[in-house]
Amino acid sequence: MPRPSRTSRFGRGRLERHLPILQWTKTYDRDTLTSDTVAAVIVTIMLIPQSLAYALLAGLPPEMGLYASILPLVAYAIFGTSRALAVGPVAVISLMTAAAVGNMALEGTAEYAMAAITLAFMSGLILTVMGVFRLGFLANFLSHPVIAGFITASGLLIAASQIGTILGISGGGHSLVQLLGNLWVNLSDINPITVTIGVMTTAFLFWVRKGLKPLLISAGFRPRLADLLAKAGPVAAVAVTTLTVWAFDLAGKGVAIVGTIPSGLPPLTLPSFSGEVWGQLFISALLISVIGFVESVSVAQTLAAKKRQRIDPDQELVGLGTANIAAALTGGYPVTGGFARSVVNFDAGAETPAAGAFTAIGILLAAMFLTPLLHFLPKATLAATIIVAVLSLVDLSILKRSWTYSRIDFAAVATTIAITLGLGVEMGVSAGVILSLALFLYKTSRPHVAEVGLVPGTQHFRNILRHKVQTDPGVVTLRIDESLYFANARFLEDYITNRVTCDQPIRHVVLMCSAVNEIDMSALESLEAINARLRDMGITLHLSEVKGPVMDRLKRSHFLDDLSGRVFLSQYDAMVAVTAGSSAPTS
């Protein structure tokens, strides 16, 4: 039988890279199907109340949360690379959607829903284009402390935004100050029945999250069944509170309910193609895309590492992009990979992205047949669901850890939290992006430069301030611990000038470049200026331990021809050469 040609294998490999579904379906068997089905059942139970709640958090009709949990999951199953990531509406993206769309249209209007759909479509396009051009590395410029601070502040904002619903009063606003101010103004309108439902549901959900599973296991239930029943806690809360409101006609006593939710298949929708709308939403769509991708890829990489699997960040951009486009075409709003449901999906035994597709089927059945049963669902129950879910995102310990480790990182985290709470989520995420870039530029613009000497009895060189080493008063050896580029080139010029301007009889300066991975044009010009300045002072400039790619670049310039000294393979060779014939090194 003829073997497939190398060209055909290469073509198939490229196709599988762009369509990961072709990879995992080749080994799909009955055991995998069972594992994925069980995981899908558990995630579906969890996702139904969350989808409704997050849609209301975004200021959208609850059914849009269900719509955003159907076709997007199928799209990700086809194009995504994570075996366990569960895609759908999440709290932070829902809050960002409310902030972006709330500036354009009145909540509850057709224009509001259309703007959310358009936001999903734009976010999908941005993510897909980034994936096609392999721009996933751009997300690395967002520092983890800043992202942690933003998510913590967002969690606090989301929880605060739901207090009004728990109390049965109006409490809207885009910042913590506005939220608390509106709650205070309307405090006299508290509905006691709504408070009872909200507080009891919140307490029940907190207890279910921590205490129900151990209780069931101690009662003799098998761990898998106990876990399933514990995950069904929110559904039980929905069922009990809905029946209570219906049985006692609590809606007539001021308890806010979800009301009529349309049943049936998700509608086919198209985004707005108005230039004005796109102009107003572009920055928000970009921020939602970046934050959604960072959150999603972090979760995906963490879960993949536990099973020694790998994900492709660039293909993840395509997977999330197509999921958002699918949401826009079926009446949904922006989606991404959620931390809590992905962990549940992983722990429940999901083996492939097919678990997400099976979850979509479960949500579809709920949208078609169960929505009439949710008419009397109190909004306080959904608010409790949101509060319990988002408080797991709050990690105030990041402030203590960053303060202990780095004052600069602490300042960035604290500033991000303060701006998010004080000015709103959009300003917070914008500040986070700017702070991350500023933090990177600040740290790299002042590279660590150590003067080094020879460790006695070895060929190793270490910092003269940290170790007992041998030096030569006529030789200055500087180890540069950073790549050289436009932002730090002038710093190096000034550092070397200040070091050699002294009373010592300095004859040689050696730049130890073992940690230098890149030298751009600005840095090259600075090296040329350093070389010329030292030559005028009667000092010879040498380089040592220059990496191959950096050396290749230098050979394409005139710098090596003009260099007053030499380029040495090792720092030890340089030290031997420049100290030959001089007095013995001193300790």
mmCIF file with all atom_site columns, C-alpha atoms in Angstrom, residues 175-301:
data_model
loop_
_atom_site.group_PDB
_atom_site.id
_atom_site.type_symbol
_atom_site.label_atom_id
_atom_site.label_alt_id
_atom_site.label_comp_id
_atom_site.label_asym_id
_atom_site.label_entity_id
_atom_site.label_seq_id
_atom_site.pdbx_PDB_ins_code
_atom_site.Cartn_x
_atom_site.Cartn_y
_atom_site.Cartn_z
_atom_site.occupancy
_atom_site.B_iso_or_equiv
_atom_site.pdbx_formal_charge
_atom_site.auth_seq_id
_atom_site.auth_comp_id
_atom_site.auth_asym_id
_atom_site.auth_atom_id
_atom_site.pdbx_PDB_model_num
ATOM 1   C CA . SER A 1 175 ? -18.038 52.686 40.144 1.00 0.00 ? 175 SER A CA 1
ATOM 2   C CA . LEU A 1 176 ? -18.046 51.652 43.775 1.00 0.00 ? 176 LEU A CA 1
ATOM 3   C CA . VAL A 1 177 ? -18.766 55.219 44.860 1.00 0.00 ? 177 VAL A CA 1
ATOM 4   C CA . GLN A 1 178 ? -21.827 55.434 42.581 1.00 0.00 ? 178 GLN A CA 1
ATOM 5   C CA . LEU A 1 179 ? -23.060 51.999 43.642 1.00 0.00 ? 179 LEU A CA 1
ATOM 6   C CA . LEU A 1 180 ? -22.800 52.700 47.365 1.00 0.00 ? 180 LEU A CA 1
ATOM 7   C CA . GLY A 1 181 ? -24.259 56.184 46.926 1.00 0.00 ? 181 GLY A CA 1
ATOM 8   C CA . ASN A 1 182 ? -27.336 54.883 45.090 1.00 0.00 ? 182 ASN A CA 1
ATOM 9   C CA . LEU A 1 183 ? -27.802 52.123 47.662 1.00 0.00 ? 183 LEU A CA 1
ATOM 10  C CA . TRP A 1 184 ? -27.706 54.682 50.477 1.00 0.00 ? 184 TRP A CA 1
ATOM 11  C CA . VAL A 1 185 ? -30.235 56.966 48.779 1.00 0.00 ? 185 VAL A CA 1
ATOM 12  C CA . ASN A 1 186 ? -32.709 54.101 48.217 1.00 0.00 ? 186 ASN A CA 1
ATOM 13  C CA . LEU A 1 187 ? -32.137 52.296 51.515 1.00 0.00 ? 187 LEU A CA 1
ATOM 14  C CA . SER A 1 188 ? -35.607 53.176 52.783 1.00 0.00 ? 188 SER A CA 1
ATOM 15  C CA . ASP A 1 189 ? -37.214 51.192 49.921 1.00 0.00 ? 189 ASP A CA 1
ATOM 16  C CA . ILE A 1 190 ? -35.867 47.801 51.037 1.00 0.00 ? 190 ILE A CA 1
ATOM 17  C CA . ASN A 1 191 ? -38.267 44.926 50.390 1.00 0.00 ? 191 ASN A CA 1
ATOM 18  C CA . PRO A 1 192 ? -38.143 42.529 53.396 1.00 0.00 ? 192 PRO A CA 1
ATOM 19  C CA . ILE A 1 193 ? -39.342 39.535 51.373 1.00 0.00 ? 193 ILE A CA 1
ATOM 20  C CA . THR A 1 194 ? -36.707 40.093 48.702 1.00 0.00 ? 194 THR A CA 1
ATOM 21  C CA . VAL A 1 195 ? -34.023 40.472 51.392 1.00 0.00 ? 195 VAL A CA 1
ATOM 22  C CA . THR A 1 196 ? -35.101 37.173 52.945 1.00 0.00 ? 196 THR A CA 1
ATOM 23  C CA . ILE A 1 197 ? -34.915 35.359 49.612 1.00 0.00 ? 197 ILE A CA 1
ATOM 24  C CA . GLY A 1 198 ? -31.595 36.948 48.659 1.00 0.00 ? 198 GLY A CA 1
ATOM 25  C CA . VAL A 1 199 ? -29.806 36.448 51.974 1.00 0.00 ? 199 VAL A CA 1
ATOM 26  C CA . MET A 1 200 ? -31.024 32.877 52.467 1.00 0.00 ? 200 MET A CA 1
ATOM 27  C CA . THR A 1 201 ? -30.106 31.940 48.885 1.00 0.00 ? 201 THR A CA 1
ATOM 28  C CA . THR A 1 202 ? -26.644 33.473 49.243 1.00 0.00 ? 202 THR A CA 1
ATOM 29  C CA . ALA A 1 203 ? -26.018 31.630 52.514 1.00 0.00 ? 203 ALA A CA 1
ATOM 30  C CA . PHE A 1 204 ? -27.297 28.381 50.997 1.00 0.00 ? 204 PHE A CA 1
ATOM 31  C CA . LEU A 1 205 ? -25.045 28.697 47.936 1.00 0.00 ? 205 LEU A CA 1
ATOM 32  C CA . PHE A 1 206 ? -21.982 29.418 50.076 1.00 0.00 ? 206 PHE A CA 1
ATOM 33  C CA . TRP A 1 207 ? -22.769 26.360 52.185 1.00 0.00 ? 207 TRP A CA 1
ATOM 34  C CA . VAL A 1 208 ? -23.345 24.190 49.116 1.00 0.00 ? 208 VAL A CA 1
ATOM 35  C CA . ARG A 1 209 ? -19.990 25.216 47.662 1.00 0.00 ? 209 ARG A CA 1
ATOM 36  C CA . LYS A 1 210 ? -18.019 24.148 50.746 1.00 0.00 ? 210 LYS A CA 1
ATOM 37  C CA . GLY A 1 211 ? -20.151 21.894 52.907 1.00 0.00 ? 211 GLY A CA 1
ATOM 38  C CA . LEU A 1 212 ? -22.600 19.810 50.875 1.00 0.00 ? 212 LEU A CA 1
ATOM 39  C CA . LYS A 1 213 ? -20.175 17.451 49.161 1.00 0.00 ? 213 LYS A CA 1
ATOM 40  C CA . PRO A 1 214 ? -18.372 16.356 52.373 1.00 0.00 ? 214 PRO A CA 1
ATOM 41  C CA . LEU A 1 215 ? -21.778 15.907 54.050 1.00 0.00 ? 215 LEU A CA 1
ATOM 42  C CA . LEU A 1 216 ? -23.044 13.681 51.226 1.00 0.00 ? 216 LEU A CA 1
ATOM 43  C CA . ILE A 1 217 ? -19.859 11.600 51.193 1.00 0.00 ? 217 ILE A CA 1
ATOM 44  C CA . SER A 1 218 ? -20.057 11.079 54.950 1.00 0.00 ? 218 SER A CA 1
ATOM 45  C CA . ALA A 1 219 ? -23.677 9.981  54.428 1.00 0.00 ? 219 ALA A CA 1
ATOM 46  C CA . GLY A 1 220 ? -22.484 7.214  52.077 1.00 0.00 ? 220 GLY A CA 1
ATOM 47  C CA . PHE A 1 221 ? -22.845 8.805  48.637 1.00 0.00 ? 221 PHE A CA 1
ATOM 48  C CA . ARG A 1 222 ? -20.191 8.011  46.049 1.00 0.00 ? 222 ARG A CA 1
ATOM 49  C CA . PRO A 1 223 ? -17.799 10.954 45.408 1.00 0.00 ? 223 PRO A CA 1
ATOM 50  C CA . ARG A 1 224 ? -18.882 11.423 41.784 1.00 0.00 ? 224 ARG A CA 1
ATOM 51  C CA . LEU A 1 225 ? -22.596 11.509 42.709 1.00 0.00 ? 225 LEU A CA 1
ATOM 52  C CA . ALA A 1 226 ? -21.907 13.768 45.706 1.00 0.00 ? 226 ALA A CA 1
ATOM 53  C CA . ASP A 1 227 ? -20.015 16.158 43.421 1.00 0.00 ? 227 ASP A CA 1
ATOM 54  C CA . LEU A 1 228 ? -22.873 16.182 40.911 1.00 0.00 ? 228 LEU A CA 1
ATOM 55  C CA . LEU A 1 229 ? -25.436 16.940 43.614 1.00 0.00 ? 229 LEU A CA 1
ATOM 56  C CA . ALA A 1 230 ? -23.235 19.706 45.042 1.00 0.00 ? 230 ALA A CA 1
ATOM 57  C CA . LYS A 1 231 ? -22.878 21.307 41.609 1.00 0.00 ? 231 LYS A CA 1
ATOM 58  C CA . ALA A 1 232 ? -26.672 21.163 41.298 1.00 0.00 ? 232 ALA A CA 1
ATOM 59  C CA . GLY A 1 233 ? -27.004 23.467 44.316 1.00 0.00 ? 233 GLY A CA 1
ATOM 60  C CA . PRO A 1 234 ? -27.694 26.608 42.248 1.00 0.00 ? 234 PRO A CA 1
ATOM 61  C CA . VAL A 1 235 ? -30.358 24.745 40.266 1.00 0.00 ? 235 VAL A CA 1
ATOM 62  C CA . ALA A 1 236 ? -31.998 23.669 43.537 1.00 0.00 ? 236 ALA A CA 1
ATOM 63  C CA . ALA A 1 237 ? -31.955 27.290 44.708 1.00 0.00 ? 237 ALA A CA 1
ATOM 64  C CA . VAL A 1 238 ? -33.568 28.376 41.434 1.00 0.00 ? 238 VAL A CA 1
ATOM 65  C CA . ALA A 1 239 ? -36.266 25.695 41.685 1.00 0.00 ? 239 ALA A CA 1
ATOM 66  C CA . VAL A 1 240 ? -37.146 26.317 45.350 1.00 0.00 ? 240 VAL A CA 1
ATOM 67  C CA . THR A 1 241 ? -37.248 30.113 45.153 1.00 0.00 ? 241 THR A CA 1
ATOM 68  C CA . THR A 1 242 ? -39.206 30.058 41.885 1.00 0.00 ? 242 THR A CA 1
ATOM 69  C CA . LEU A 1 243 ? -41.818 27.713 43.357 1.00 0.00 ? 243 LEU A CA 1
ATOM 70  C CA . THR A 1 244 ? -41.994 29.844 46.501 1.00 0.00 ? 244 THR A CA 1
ATOM 71  C CA . VAL A 1 245 ? -42.615 33.058 44.547 1.00 0.00 ? 245 VAL A CA 1
ATOM 72  C CA . TRP A 1 246 ? -45.253 31.326 42.425 1.00 0.00 ? 246 TRP A CA 1
ATOM 73  C CA . ALA A 1 247 ? -47.020 29.581 45.315 1.00 0.00 ? 247 ALA A CA 1
ATOM 74  C CA . PHE A 1 248 ? -47.297 32.673 47.518 1.00 0.00 ? 248 PHE A CA 1
ATOM 75  C CA . ASP A 1 249 ? -47.703 35.250 44.729 1.00 0.00 ? 249 ASP A CA 1
ATOM 76  C CA . LEU A 1 250 ? -44.658 37.139 45.988 1.00 0.00 ? 250 LEU A CA 1
ATOM 77  C CA . ALA A 1 251 ? -44.336 39.001 42.694 1.00 0.00 ? 251 ALA A CA 1
ATOM 78  C CA . GLY A 1 252 ? -47.452 40.892 43.710 1.00 0.00 ? 252 GLY A CA 1
ATOM 79  C CA . LYS A 1 253 ? -45.733 41.848 46.964 1.00 0.00 ? 253 LYS A CA 1
ATOM 80  C CA . GLY A 1 254 ? -42.827 43.610 45.295 1.00 0.00 ? 254 GLY A CA 1
ATOM 81  C CA . VAL A 1 255 ? -40.412 40.736 44.628 1.00 0.00 ? 255 VAL A CA 1
ATOM 82  C CA . ALA A 1 256 ? -38.734 41.357 41.264 1.00 0.00 ? 256 ALA A CA 1
ATOM 83  C CA . ILE A 1 257 ? -38.906 38.357 38.941 1.00 0.00 ? 257 ILE A CA 1
ATOM 84  C CA . VAL A 1 258 ? -37.286 37.465 35.642 1.00 0.00 ? 258 VAL A CA 1
ATOM 85  C CA . GLY A 1 259 ? -40.627 37.377 33.811 1.00 0.00 ? 259 GLY A CA 1
ATOM 86  C CA . THR A 1 260 ? -41.288 35.872 30.426 1.00 0.00 ? 260 THR A CA 1
ATOM 87  C CA . ILE A 1 261 ? -38.272 34.275 28.756 1.00 0.00 ? 261 ILE A CA 1
ATOM 88  C CA . PRO A 1 262 ? -38.803 33.369 25.083 1.00 0.00 ? 262 PRO A CA 1
ATOM 89  C CA . SER A 1 263 ? -38.433 29.660 24.395 1.00 0.00 ? 263 SER A CA 1
ATOM 90  C CA . GLY A 1 264 ? -37.118 28.081 21.233 1.00 0.00 ? 264 GLY A CA 1
ATOM 91  C CA . LEU A 1 265 ? -33.982 28.016 19.112 1.00 0.00 ? 265 LEU A CA 1
ATOM 92  C CA . PRO A 1 266 ? -31.547 30.946 19.286 1.00 0.00 ? 266 PRO A CA 1
ATOM 93  C CA . PRO A 1 267 ? -32.461 33.534 16.667 1.00 0.00 ? 267 PRO A CA 1
ATOM 94  C CA . LEU A 1 268 ? -30.239 34.302 13.709 1.00 0.00 ? 268 LEU A CA 1
ATOM 95  C CA . THR A 1 269 ? -28.946 37.837 14.193 1.00 0.00 ? 269 THR A CA 1
ATOM 96  C CA . LEU A 1 270 ? -26.588 40.216 12.446 1.00 0.00 ? 270 LEU A CA 1
ATOM 97  C CA . PRO A 1 271 ? -24.488 42.923 14.094 1.00 0.00 ? 271 PRO A CA 1
ATOM 98  C CA . SER A 1 272 ? -24.774 46.572 13.232 1.00 0.00 ? 272 SER A CA 1
ATOM 99  C CA . PHE A 1 273 ? -22.393 47.697 10.505 1.00 0.00 ? 273 PHE A CA 1
ATOM 100 C CA . SER A 1 274 ? -22.770 51.376 11.309 1.00 0.00 ? 274 SER A CA 1
ATOM 101 C CA . GLY A 1 275 ? -19.437 53.184 11.254 1.00 0.00 ? 275 GLY A CA 1
ATOM 102 C CA . GLU A 1 276 ? -20.536 55.342 14.165 1.00 0.00 ? 276 GLU A CA 1
ATOM 103 C CA . VAL A 1 277 ? -21.421 52.308 16.309 1.00 0.00 ? 277 VAL A CA 1
ATOM 104 C CA . TRP A 1 278 ? -18.147 50.576 15.470 1.00 0.00 ? 278 TRP A CA 1
ATOM 105 C CA . GLY A 1 279 ? -16.216 53.709 16.307 1.00 0.00 ? 279 GLY A CA 1
ATOM 106 C CA . GLN A 1 280 ? -17.883 53.972 19.705 1.00 0.00 ? 280 GLN A CA 1
ATOM 107 C CA . LEU A 1 281 ? -17.361 50.286 20.530 1.00 0.00 ? 281 LEU A CA 1
ATOM 108 C CA . PHE A 1 282 ? -13.882 49.645 19.110 1.00 0.00 ? 282 PHE A CA 1
ATOM 109 C CA . ILE A 1 283 ? -11.807 50.439 22.212 1.00 0.00 ? 283 ILE A CA 1
ATOM 110 C CA . SER A 1 284 ? -14.208 48.461 24.415 1.00 0.00 ? 284 SER A CA 1
ATOM 111 C CA . ALA A 1 285 ? -14.113 45.512 21.993 1.00 0.00 ? 285 ALA A CA 1
ATOM 112 C CA . LEU A 1 286 ? -10.315 45.594 22.014 1.00 0.00 ? 286 LEU A CA 1
ATOM 113 C CA . LEU A 1 287 ? -10.138 45.654 25.808 1.00 0.00 ? 287 LEU A CA 1
ATOM 114 C CA . ILE A 1 288 ? -12.709 42.868 26.128 1.00 0.00 ? 288 ILE A CA 1
ATOM 115 C CA . SER A 1 289 ? -10.743 40.798 23.602 1.00 0.00 ? 289 SER A CA 1
ATOM 116 C CA . VAL A 1 290 ? -7.446  41.220 25.446 1.00 0.00 ? 290 VAL A CA 1
ATOM 117 C CA . ILE A 1 291 ? -8.829  40.629 28.947 1.00 0.00 ? 291 ILE A CA 1
ATOM 118 C CA . GLY A 1 292 ? -10.935 37.686 27.760 1.00 0.00 ? 292 GLY A CA 1
ATOM 119 C CA . PHE A 1 293 ? -7.966  36.104 26.017 1.00 0.00 ? 293 PHE A CA 1
ATOM 120 C CA . VAL A 1 294 ? -5.605  36.580 28.975 1.00 0.00 ? 294 VAL A CA 1
ATOM 121 C CA . GLU A 1 295 ? -8.118  35.076 31.405 1.00 0.00 ? 295 GLU A CA 1
ATOM 122 C CA . SER A 1 296 ? -8.966  32.218 29.063 1.00 0.00 ? 296 SER A CA 1
ATOM 123 C CA . VAL A 1 297 ? -5.437  31.241 28.062 1.00 0.00 ? 297 VAL A CA 1
ATOM 124 C CA . SER A 1 298 ? -4.271  31.343 31.703 1.00 0.00 ? 298 SER A CA 1
ATOM 125 C CA . VAL A 1 299 ? -6.980  28.878 32.705 1.00 0.00 ? 299 VAL A CA 1
ATOM 126 C CA . ALA A 1 300 ? -6.366  26.696 29.634 1.00 0.00 ? 300 ALA A CA 1
ATOM 127 C CA . GLN A 1 301 ? -2.607  26.493 30.238 1.00 0.00 ? 301 GLN A CA 1
#
